[in-house]
Short mmCIF file of C-alpha atoms in Angstrom, two decimals:
data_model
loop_
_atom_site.label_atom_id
_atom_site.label_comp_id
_atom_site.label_asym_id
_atom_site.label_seq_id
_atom_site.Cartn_x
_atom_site.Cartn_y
_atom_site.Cartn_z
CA UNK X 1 0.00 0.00 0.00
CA UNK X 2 1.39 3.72 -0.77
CA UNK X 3 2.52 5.16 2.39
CA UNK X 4 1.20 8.57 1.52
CA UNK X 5 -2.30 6.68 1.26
CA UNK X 6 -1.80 4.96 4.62
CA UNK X 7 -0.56 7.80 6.30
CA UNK X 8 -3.71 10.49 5.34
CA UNK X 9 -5.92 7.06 6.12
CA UNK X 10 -4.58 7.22 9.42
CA UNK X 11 -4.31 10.99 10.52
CA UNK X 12 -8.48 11.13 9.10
CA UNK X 13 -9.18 8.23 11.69
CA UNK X 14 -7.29 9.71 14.73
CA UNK X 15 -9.44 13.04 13.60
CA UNK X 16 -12.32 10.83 13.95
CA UNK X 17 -11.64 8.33 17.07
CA UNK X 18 -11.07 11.73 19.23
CA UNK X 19 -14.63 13.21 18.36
CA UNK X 20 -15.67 9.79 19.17
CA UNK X 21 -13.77 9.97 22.66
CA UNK X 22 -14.74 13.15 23.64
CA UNK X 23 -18.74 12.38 22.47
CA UNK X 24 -18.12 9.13 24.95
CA UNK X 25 -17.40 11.02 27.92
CA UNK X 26 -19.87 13.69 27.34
CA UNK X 27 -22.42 11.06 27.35
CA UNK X 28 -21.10 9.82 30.66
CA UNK X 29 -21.33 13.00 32.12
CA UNK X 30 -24.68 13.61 31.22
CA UNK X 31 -25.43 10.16 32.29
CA UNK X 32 -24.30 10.67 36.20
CA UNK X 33 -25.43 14.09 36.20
CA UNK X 34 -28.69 12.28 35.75
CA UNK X 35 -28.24 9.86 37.87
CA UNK X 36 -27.16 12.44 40.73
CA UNK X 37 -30.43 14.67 39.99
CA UNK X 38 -32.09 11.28 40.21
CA UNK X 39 -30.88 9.69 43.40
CA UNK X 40 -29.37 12.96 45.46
CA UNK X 41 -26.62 11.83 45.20
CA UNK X 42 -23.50 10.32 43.63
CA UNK X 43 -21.98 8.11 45.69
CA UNK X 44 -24.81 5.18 45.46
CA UNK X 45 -23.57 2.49 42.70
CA UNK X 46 -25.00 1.81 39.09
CA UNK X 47 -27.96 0.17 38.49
CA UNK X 48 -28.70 -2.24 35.80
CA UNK X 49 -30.36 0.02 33.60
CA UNK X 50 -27.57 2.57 34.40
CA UNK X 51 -25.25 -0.08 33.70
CA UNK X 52 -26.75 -1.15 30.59
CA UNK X 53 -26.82 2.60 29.19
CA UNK X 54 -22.47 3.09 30.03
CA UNK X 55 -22.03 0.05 27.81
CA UNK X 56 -24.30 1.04 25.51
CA UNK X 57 -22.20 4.11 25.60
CA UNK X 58 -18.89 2.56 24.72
CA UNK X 59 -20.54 -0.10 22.31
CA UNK X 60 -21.51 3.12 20.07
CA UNK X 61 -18.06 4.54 20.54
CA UNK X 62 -15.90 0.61 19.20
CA UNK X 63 -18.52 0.56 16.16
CA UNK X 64 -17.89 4.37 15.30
CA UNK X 65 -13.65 3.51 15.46
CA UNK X 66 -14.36 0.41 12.88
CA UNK X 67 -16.36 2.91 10.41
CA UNK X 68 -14.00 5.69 10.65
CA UNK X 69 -11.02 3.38 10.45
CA UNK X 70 -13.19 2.08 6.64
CA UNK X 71 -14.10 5.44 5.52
CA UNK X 72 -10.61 6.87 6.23
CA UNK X 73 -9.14 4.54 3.94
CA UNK X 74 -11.81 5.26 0.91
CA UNK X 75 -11.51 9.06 1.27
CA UNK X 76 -8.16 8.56 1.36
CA UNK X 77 -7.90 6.29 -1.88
CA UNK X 78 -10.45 8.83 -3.49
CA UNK X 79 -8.55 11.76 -3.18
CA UNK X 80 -5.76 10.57 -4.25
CA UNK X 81 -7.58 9.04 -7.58
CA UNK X 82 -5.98 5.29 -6.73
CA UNK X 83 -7.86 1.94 -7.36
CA UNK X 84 -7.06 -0.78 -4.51
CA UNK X 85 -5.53 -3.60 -5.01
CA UNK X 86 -7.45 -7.28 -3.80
CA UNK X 87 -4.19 -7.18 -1.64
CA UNK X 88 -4.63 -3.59 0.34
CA UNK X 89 -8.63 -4.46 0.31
CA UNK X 90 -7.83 -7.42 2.74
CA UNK X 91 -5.61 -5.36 4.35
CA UNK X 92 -7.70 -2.78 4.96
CA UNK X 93 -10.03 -5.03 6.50
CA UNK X 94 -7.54 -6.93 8.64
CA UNK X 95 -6.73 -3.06 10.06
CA UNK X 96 -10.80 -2.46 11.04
CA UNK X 97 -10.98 -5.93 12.85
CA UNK X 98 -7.78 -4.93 14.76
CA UNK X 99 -9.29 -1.93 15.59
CA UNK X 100 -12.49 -3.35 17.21
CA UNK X 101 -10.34 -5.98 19.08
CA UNK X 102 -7.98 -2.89 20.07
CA UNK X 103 -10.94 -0.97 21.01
CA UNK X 104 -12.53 -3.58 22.92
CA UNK X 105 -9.55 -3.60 24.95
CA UNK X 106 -8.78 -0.26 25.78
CA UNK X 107 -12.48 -0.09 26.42
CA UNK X 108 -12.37 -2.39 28.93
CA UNK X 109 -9.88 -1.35 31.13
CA UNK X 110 -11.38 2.40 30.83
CA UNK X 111 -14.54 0.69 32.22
CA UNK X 112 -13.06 -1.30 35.19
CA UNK X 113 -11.17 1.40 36.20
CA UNK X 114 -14.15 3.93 36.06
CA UNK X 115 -16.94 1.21 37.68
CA UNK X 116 -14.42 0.17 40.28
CA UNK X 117 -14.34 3.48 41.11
CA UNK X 118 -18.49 2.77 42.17
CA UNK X 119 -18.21 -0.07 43.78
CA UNK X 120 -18.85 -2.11 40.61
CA UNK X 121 -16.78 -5.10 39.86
CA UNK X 122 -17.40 -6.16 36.70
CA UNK X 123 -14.95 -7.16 33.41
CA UNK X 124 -17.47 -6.23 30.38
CA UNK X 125 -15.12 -7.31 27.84
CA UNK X 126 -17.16 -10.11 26.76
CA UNK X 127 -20.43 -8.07 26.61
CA UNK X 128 -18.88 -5.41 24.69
CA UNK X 129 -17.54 -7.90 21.64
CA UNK X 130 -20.66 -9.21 22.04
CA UNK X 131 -22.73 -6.00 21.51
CA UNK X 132 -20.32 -4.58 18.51
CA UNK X 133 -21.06 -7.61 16.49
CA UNK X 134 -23.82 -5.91 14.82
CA UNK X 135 -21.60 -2.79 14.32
CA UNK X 136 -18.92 -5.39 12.88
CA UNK X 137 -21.42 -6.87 10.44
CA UNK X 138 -22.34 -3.43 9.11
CA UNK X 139 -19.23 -2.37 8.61
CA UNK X 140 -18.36 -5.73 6.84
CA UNK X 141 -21.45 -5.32 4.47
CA UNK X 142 -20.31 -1.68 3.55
CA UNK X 143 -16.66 -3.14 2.97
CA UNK X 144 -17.43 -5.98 0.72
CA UNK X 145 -19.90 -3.21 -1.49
CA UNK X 146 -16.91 -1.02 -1.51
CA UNK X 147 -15.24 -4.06 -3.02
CA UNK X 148 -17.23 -5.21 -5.60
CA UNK X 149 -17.08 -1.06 -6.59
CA UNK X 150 -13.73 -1.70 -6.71
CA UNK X 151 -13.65 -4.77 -9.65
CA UNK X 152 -16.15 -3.11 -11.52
CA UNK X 153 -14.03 0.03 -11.81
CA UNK X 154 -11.48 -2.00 -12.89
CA UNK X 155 -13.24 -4.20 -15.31
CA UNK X 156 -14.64 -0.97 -17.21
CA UNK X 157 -10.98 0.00 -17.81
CA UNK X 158 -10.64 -3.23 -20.08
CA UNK X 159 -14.14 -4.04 -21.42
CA UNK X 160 -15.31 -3.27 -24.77
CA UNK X 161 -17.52 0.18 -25.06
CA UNK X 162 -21.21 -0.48 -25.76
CA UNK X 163 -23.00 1.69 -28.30
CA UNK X 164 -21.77 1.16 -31.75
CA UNK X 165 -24.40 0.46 -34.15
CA UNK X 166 -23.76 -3.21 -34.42
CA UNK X 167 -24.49 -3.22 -30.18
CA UNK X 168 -27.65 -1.02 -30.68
CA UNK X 169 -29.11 -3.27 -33.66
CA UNK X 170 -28.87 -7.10 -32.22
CA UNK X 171 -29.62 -5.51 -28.62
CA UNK X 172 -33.17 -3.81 -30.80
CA UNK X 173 -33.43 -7.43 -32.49
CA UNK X 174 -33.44 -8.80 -28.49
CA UNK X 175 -36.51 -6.66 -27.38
CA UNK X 176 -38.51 -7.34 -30.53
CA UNK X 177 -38.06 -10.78 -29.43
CA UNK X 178 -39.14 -10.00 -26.35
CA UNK X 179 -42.18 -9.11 -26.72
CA UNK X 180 -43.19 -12.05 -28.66
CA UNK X 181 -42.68 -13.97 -25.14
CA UNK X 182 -45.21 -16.83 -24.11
CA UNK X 183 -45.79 -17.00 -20.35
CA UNK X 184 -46.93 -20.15 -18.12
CA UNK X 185 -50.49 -20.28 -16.92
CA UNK X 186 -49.60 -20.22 -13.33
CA UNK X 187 -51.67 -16.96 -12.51
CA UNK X 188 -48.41 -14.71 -11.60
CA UNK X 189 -46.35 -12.60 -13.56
CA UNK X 190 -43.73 -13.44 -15.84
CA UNK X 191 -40.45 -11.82 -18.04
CA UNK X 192 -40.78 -11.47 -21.38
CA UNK X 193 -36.99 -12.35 -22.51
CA UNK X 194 -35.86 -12.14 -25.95
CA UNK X 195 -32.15 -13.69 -26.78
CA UNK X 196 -30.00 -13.11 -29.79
CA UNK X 197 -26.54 -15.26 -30.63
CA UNK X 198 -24.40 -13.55 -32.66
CA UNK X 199 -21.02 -14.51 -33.98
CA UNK X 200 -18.68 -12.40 -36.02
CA UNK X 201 -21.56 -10.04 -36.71
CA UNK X 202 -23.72 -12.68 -37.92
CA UNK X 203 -26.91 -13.60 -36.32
CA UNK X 204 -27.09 -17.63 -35.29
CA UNK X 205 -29.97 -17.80 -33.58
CA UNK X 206 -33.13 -16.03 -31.95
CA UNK X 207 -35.28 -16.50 -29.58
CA UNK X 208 -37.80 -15.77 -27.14
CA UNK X 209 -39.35 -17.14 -23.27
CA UNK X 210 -42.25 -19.46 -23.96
CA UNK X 211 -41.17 -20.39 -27.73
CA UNK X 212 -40.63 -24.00 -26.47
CA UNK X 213 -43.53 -24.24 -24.03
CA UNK X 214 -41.97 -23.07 -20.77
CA UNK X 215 -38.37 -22.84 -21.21
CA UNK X 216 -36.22 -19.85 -21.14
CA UNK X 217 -34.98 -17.18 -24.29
CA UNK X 218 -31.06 -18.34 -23.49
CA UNK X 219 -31.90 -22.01 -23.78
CA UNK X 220 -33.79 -21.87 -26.93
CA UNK X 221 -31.53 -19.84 -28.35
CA UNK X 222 -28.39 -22.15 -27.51
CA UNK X 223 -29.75 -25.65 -27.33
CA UNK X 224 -33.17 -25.62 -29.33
CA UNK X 225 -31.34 -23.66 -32.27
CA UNK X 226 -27.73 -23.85 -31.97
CA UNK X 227 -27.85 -28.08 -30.48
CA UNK X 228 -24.88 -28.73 -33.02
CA UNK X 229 -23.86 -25.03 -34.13
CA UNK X 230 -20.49 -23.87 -32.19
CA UNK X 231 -21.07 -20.35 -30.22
CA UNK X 232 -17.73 -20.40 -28.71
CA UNK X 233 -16.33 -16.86 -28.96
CA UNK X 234 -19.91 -15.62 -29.77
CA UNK X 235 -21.69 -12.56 -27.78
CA UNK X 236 -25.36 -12.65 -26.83
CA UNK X 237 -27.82 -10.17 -26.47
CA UNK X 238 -31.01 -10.97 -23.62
CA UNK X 239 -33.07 -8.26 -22.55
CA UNK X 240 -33.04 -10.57 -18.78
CA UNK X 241 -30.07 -11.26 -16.61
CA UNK X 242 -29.62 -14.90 -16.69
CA UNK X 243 -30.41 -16.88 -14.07
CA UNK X 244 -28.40 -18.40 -11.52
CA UNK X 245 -30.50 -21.18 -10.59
CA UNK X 246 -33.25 -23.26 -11.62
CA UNK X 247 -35.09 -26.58 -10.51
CA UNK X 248 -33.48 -29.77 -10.87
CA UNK X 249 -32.95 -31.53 -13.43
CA UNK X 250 -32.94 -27.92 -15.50
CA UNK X 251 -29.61 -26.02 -15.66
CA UNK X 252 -29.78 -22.05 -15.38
CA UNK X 253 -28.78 -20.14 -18.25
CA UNK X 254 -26.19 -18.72 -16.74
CA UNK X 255 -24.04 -21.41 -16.50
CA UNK X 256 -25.16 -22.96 -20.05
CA UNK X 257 -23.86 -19.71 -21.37
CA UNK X 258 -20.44 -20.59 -19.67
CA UNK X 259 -20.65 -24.10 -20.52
CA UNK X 260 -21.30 -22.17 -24.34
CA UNK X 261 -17.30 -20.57 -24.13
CA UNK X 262 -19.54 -17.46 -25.01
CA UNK X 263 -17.07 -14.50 -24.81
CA UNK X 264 -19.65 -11.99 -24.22
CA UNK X 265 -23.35 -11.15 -22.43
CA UNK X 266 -25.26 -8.18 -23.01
CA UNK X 267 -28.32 -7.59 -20.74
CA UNK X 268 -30.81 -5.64 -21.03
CA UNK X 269 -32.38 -5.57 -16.94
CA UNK X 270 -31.05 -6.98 -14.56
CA UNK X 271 -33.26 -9.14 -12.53
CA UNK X 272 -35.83 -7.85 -10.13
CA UNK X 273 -35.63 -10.66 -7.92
CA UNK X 274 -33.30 -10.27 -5.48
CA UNK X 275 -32.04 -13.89 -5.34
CA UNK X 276 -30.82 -13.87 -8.49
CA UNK X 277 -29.96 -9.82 -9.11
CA UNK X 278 -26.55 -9.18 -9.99
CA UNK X 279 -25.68 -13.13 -9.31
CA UNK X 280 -26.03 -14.06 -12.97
CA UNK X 281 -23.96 -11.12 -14.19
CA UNK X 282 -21.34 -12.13 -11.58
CA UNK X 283 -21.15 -15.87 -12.44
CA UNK X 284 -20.52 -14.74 -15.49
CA UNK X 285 -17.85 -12.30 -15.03
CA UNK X 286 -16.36 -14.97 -12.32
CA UNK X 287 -16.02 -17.07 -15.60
CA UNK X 288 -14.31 -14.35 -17.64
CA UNK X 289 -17.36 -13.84 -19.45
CA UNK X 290 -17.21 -10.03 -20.74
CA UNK X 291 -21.05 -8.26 -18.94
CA UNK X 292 -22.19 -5.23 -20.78
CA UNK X 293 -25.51 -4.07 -20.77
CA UNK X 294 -27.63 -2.83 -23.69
CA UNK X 295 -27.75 1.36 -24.12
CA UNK X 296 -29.90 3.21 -22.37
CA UNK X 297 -33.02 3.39 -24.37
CA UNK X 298 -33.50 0.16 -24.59
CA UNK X 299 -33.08 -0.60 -21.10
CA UNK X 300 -35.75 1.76 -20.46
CA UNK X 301 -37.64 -0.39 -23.36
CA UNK X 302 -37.11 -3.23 -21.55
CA UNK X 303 -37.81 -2.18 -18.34
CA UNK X 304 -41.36 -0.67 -19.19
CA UNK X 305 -42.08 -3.97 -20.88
CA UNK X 306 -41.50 -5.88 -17.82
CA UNK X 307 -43.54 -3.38 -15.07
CA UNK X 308 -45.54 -6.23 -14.06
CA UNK X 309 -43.01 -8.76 -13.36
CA UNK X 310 -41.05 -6.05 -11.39
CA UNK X 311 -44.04 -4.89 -9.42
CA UNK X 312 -44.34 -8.90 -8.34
CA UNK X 313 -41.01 -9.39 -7.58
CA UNK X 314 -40.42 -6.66 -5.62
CA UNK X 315 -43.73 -7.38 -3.44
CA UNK X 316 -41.67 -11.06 -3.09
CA UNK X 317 -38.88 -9.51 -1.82
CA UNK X 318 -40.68 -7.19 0.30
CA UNK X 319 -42.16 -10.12 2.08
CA UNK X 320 -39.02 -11.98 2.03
CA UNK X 321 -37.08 -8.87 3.94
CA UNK X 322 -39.98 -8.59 6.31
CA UNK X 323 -39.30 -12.51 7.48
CA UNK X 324 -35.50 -11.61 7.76
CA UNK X 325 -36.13 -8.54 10.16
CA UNK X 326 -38.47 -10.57 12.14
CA UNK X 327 -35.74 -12.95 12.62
CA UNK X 328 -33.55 -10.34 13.65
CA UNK X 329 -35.30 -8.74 15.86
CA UNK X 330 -35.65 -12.20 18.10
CA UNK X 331 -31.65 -12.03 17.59
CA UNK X 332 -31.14 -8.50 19.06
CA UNK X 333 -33.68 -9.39 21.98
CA UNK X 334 -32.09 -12.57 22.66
CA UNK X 335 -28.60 -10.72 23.14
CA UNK X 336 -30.19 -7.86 25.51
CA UNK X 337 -31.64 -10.40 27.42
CA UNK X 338 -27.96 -12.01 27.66
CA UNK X 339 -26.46 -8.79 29.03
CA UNK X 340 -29.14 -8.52 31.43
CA UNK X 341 -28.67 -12.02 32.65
CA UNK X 342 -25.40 -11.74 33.20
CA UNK X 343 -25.39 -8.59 35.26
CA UNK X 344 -28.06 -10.98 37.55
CA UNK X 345 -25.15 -13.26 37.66
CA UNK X 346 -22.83 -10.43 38.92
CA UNK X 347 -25.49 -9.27 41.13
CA UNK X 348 -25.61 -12.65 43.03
CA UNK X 349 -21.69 -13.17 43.68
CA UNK X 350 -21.66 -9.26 45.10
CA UNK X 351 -24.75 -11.00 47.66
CA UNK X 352 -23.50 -8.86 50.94
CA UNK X 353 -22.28 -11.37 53.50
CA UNK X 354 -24.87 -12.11 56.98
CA UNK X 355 -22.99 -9.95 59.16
CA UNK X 356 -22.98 -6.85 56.28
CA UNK X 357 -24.13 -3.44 57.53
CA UNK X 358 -27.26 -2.75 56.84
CA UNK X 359 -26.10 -0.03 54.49
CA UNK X 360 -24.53 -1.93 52.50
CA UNK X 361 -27.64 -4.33 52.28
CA UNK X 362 -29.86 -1.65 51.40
CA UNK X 363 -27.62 -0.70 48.68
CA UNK X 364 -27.52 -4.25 47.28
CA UNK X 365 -30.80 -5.23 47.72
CA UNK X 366 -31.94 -1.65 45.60
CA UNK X 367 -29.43 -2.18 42.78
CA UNK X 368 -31.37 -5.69 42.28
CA UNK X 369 -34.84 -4.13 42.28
CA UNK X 370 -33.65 -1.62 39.79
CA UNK X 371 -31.96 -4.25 37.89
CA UNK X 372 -35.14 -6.32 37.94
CA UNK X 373 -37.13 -2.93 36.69
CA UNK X 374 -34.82 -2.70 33.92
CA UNK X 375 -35.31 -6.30 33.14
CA UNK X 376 -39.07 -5.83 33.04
CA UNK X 377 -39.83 -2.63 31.29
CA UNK X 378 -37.44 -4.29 28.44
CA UNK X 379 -39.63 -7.55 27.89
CA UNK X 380 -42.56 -5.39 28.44
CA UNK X 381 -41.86 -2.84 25.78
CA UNK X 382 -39.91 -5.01 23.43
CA UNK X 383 -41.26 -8.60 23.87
CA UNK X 384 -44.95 -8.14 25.36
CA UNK X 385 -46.86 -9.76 28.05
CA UNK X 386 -46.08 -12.89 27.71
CA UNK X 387 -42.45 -12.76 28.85
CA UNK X 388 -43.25 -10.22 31.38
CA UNK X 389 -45.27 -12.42 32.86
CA UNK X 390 -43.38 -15.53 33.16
CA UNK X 391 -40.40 -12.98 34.35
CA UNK X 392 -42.19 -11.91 36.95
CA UNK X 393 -43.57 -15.43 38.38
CA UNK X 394 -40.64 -15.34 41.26
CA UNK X 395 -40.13 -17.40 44.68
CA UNK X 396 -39.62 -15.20 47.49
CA UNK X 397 -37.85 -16.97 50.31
CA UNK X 398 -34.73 -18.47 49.29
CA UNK X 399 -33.89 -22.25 52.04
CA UNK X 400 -30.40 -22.37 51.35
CA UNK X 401 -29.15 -18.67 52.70
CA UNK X 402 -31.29 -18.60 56.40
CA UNK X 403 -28.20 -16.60 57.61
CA UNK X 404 -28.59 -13.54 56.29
CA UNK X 405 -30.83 -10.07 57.06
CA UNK X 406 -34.65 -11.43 56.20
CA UNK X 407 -34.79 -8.55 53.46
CA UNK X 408 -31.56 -9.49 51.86
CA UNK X 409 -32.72 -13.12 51.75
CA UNK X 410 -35.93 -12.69 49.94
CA UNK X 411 -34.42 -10.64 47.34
CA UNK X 412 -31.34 -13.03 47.26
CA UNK X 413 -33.65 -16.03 46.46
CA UNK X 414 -36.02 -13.92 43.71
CA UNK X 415 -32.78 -12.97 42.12
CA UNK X 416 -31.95 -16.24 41.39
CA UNK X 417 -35.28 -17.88 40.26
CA UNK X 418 -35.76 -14.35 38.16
CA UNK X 419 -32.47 -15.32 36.62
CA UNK X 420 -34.13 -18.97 35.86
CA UNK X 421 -36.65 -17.35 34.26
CA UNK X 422 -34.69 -15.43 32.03
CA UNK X 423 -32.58 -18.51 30.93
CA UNK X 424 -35.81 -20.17 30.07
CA UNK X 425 -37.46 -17.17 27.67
CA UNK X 426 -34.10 -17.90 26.28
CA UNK X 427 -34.49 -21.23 25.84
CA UNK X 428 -37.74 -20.90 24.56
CA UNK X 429 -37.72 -17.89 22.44
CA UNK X 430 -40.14 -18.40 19.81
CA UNK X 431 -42.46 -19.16 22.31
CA UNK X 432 -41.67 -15.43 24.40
CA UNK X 433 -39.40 -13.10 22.14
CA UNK X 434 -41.58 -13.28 18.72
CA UNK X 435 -44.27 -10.95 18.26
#
């Protein structure tokens, strides 16, 4: 990597991990000014909503490093009008997952130090990589579409320029065929898909979705027309991006036009459905197929033509991306409810000891009940009355600790069988977590 790159990469993030500092410790000011207007006074120790709000704090603070550390590197590479390599890409991403595991550290220690400091004794390293996963996934997703940026930037440099008139008048002959398509009789929408095989400007085949009763424009145009014709070296024009997959025993175009040696696609849509958009133009450039895509007219041509099938499979995938946020929302409850469970955990090794002052029993047995507050205003808002309700089903005397202050006793033994309870919603979370 060019040093001058790396080293304007690096002075942007330290620009950008000391706003991040100093917005971390204003929000921990505000936080015990809060808690002091609160309470009276600033002496008493966190509770678990308190708690769960300083980690929250610093959770924000290790995802903001690992995007600044990405976006200093992309500003930097833009200004300077460079292209990474595959190589500096990797590196690049080795550098943000050092900095989460660096920030994760020094986060760590900051927190000990400041919690000891209130009588907490807690090591939240664990929580915290567990909480910046999400951050880490982000920042993975935006690094991998900065990648793919990245090879199609370099694979203009070196493909052929659409738009000559030869391009324009096989990618026309495409759309007529098009619109000649046959669909199925299925009651939903489908393409209309014209494909044209053309081989040192001569036109070998044509064809269109639904000639052959329900088989697609690519294979009709290859293996209905062209069984025993060779289209090695040939380019083909299809108003569709071919598919990436089909059901067995069928083969999807896409990799019959490998299995073709074509040298060239050009598409006139990619596909609306997003299992297959942008796969089939991929698998083909994977192959060191050349991907153009028809000029922009025609796309529009080809677009309009298709509304229908659009409109459906974009109501598909609208369904489709509701299921996945469902699921992720029982994922993001399931790790709150983690953190909360183990501060409980916490909460019962700091039990104060039978002959504890009574201060210092008072002070426990409070940080529980706020705890168990927390706990249930979370399930209540978040995950409804169902697992509010089984939270709350507690025993109140606990056999096995007779020695200690009555008080201190009964909350010791409904901390631990609220605990249970939350291990169980757990354990059962499509019965408690799902809406």
């Amino acid at each position: 990597m060019d040093d001058k790159i790396k080293s304007y990469a690096e002075t942007l993030y330290m620009q950008s991990l000391m706003t991040s500092v100093q917005t971390v410790l204003d929000d921990q000011v505000a936080l015990l000014k809060k808690i002091a207007t609160q309470t009276r006074s600033s002496d008493l120790p966190f509770s678990g909503s308190q708690l769960r709000e300083l980690v929250k704090f610093r959770v924000k603070h290790i995802e903001r490093c690992m995007q600044a550390k990405l976006d200093s590197y992309q500003k930097a590479y833009q200004e300077a009008v460079a292209v990474p390599t595959n190589e500096e890409l990797i590196e690049i991403w080795n550098e943000v997952e050092q900095t989460q595991k660096l920030q994760i550290s020094q986060t760590t220690s900051a927190l000990q130090v400041f919690l000891k400091g209130r009588s907490v004794d807690w090591n939240p390293g664990e929580t915290l990589a567990t909480e910046s996963g999400h951050g880490h996934d982000e920042v993975l997703q935006r690094w991998k579409i900065w990648r793919g940026k990245v090879q199609l930037q370099r694979a203009d440099a070196t493909k052929p320029k659409l738009g000559d008139s030869d391009d324009y008048k096989f990618a026309r002959l495409a759309v007529d065929e098009a619109r000649k398509s046959v669909s199925e009789q299925d009651g939903r929408p489908h393409p209309k898909v014209g494909a044209v095989v053309v081989k040192n400007g001569q036109v070998l085949s044509a064809a269109y979705r639904g000639e052959f009763e329900g088989n697609h424009a690519e294979y009709i145009a290859l293996e209905k027309h062209l069984s025993d014709t060779a289209a090695a070296g040939a380019t083909v024009y299809t108003t569709l991006e071919p598919c990436t997959t089909r059901n067995h025993p069928k083969i999807p175009c896409a990799q019959r036009l490998i299995e073709r040696k074509v040298a060239r696609v050009v598409i006139g849509m990619l596909d609306p459905d997003h299992r297959i958009s942008g796969k089939g133009q991929r698998k083909l450039r994977t192959a060191n197929i050349v991907t153009d895509f028809f000029p922009p007219n025609l796309m529009t041509e080809v677009e309009e033509l298709n509304r229908e099938f659009t409109r459906y499979a974009e109501q598909q995938n609208q369904e489709t991306q509701r299921a996945a946020s469902s699921d992720g929302k029982l994922t993001d409850r399931k790790r709150h409810i983690n953190v909360f469970a183990g501060v409980g955990c916490e909460l019962v090794k700091k039990v104060p000891k039978p002959d504890a002052h009574i201060n210092e029993a008072f002070r426990w047995t409070k940080e529980v009940k706020d705890w168990a507050a927390s706990v249930h205003s979370f399930l209540k808002q978040e995950c409804g009355a169902l697992a509010a309700n089984k939270f709350e089903r507690i025993n109140r005397l606990d056999s096995t600790y007779l020695g200690i202050h009555k008080d201190v006793g009964q909350v010791y033994g409904s901390l631990q069988c609220l605990i249970r309870n939350l291990e169980e919603i757990l354990e059962k979370a499509s019965t408690y977590l799902c809406d």
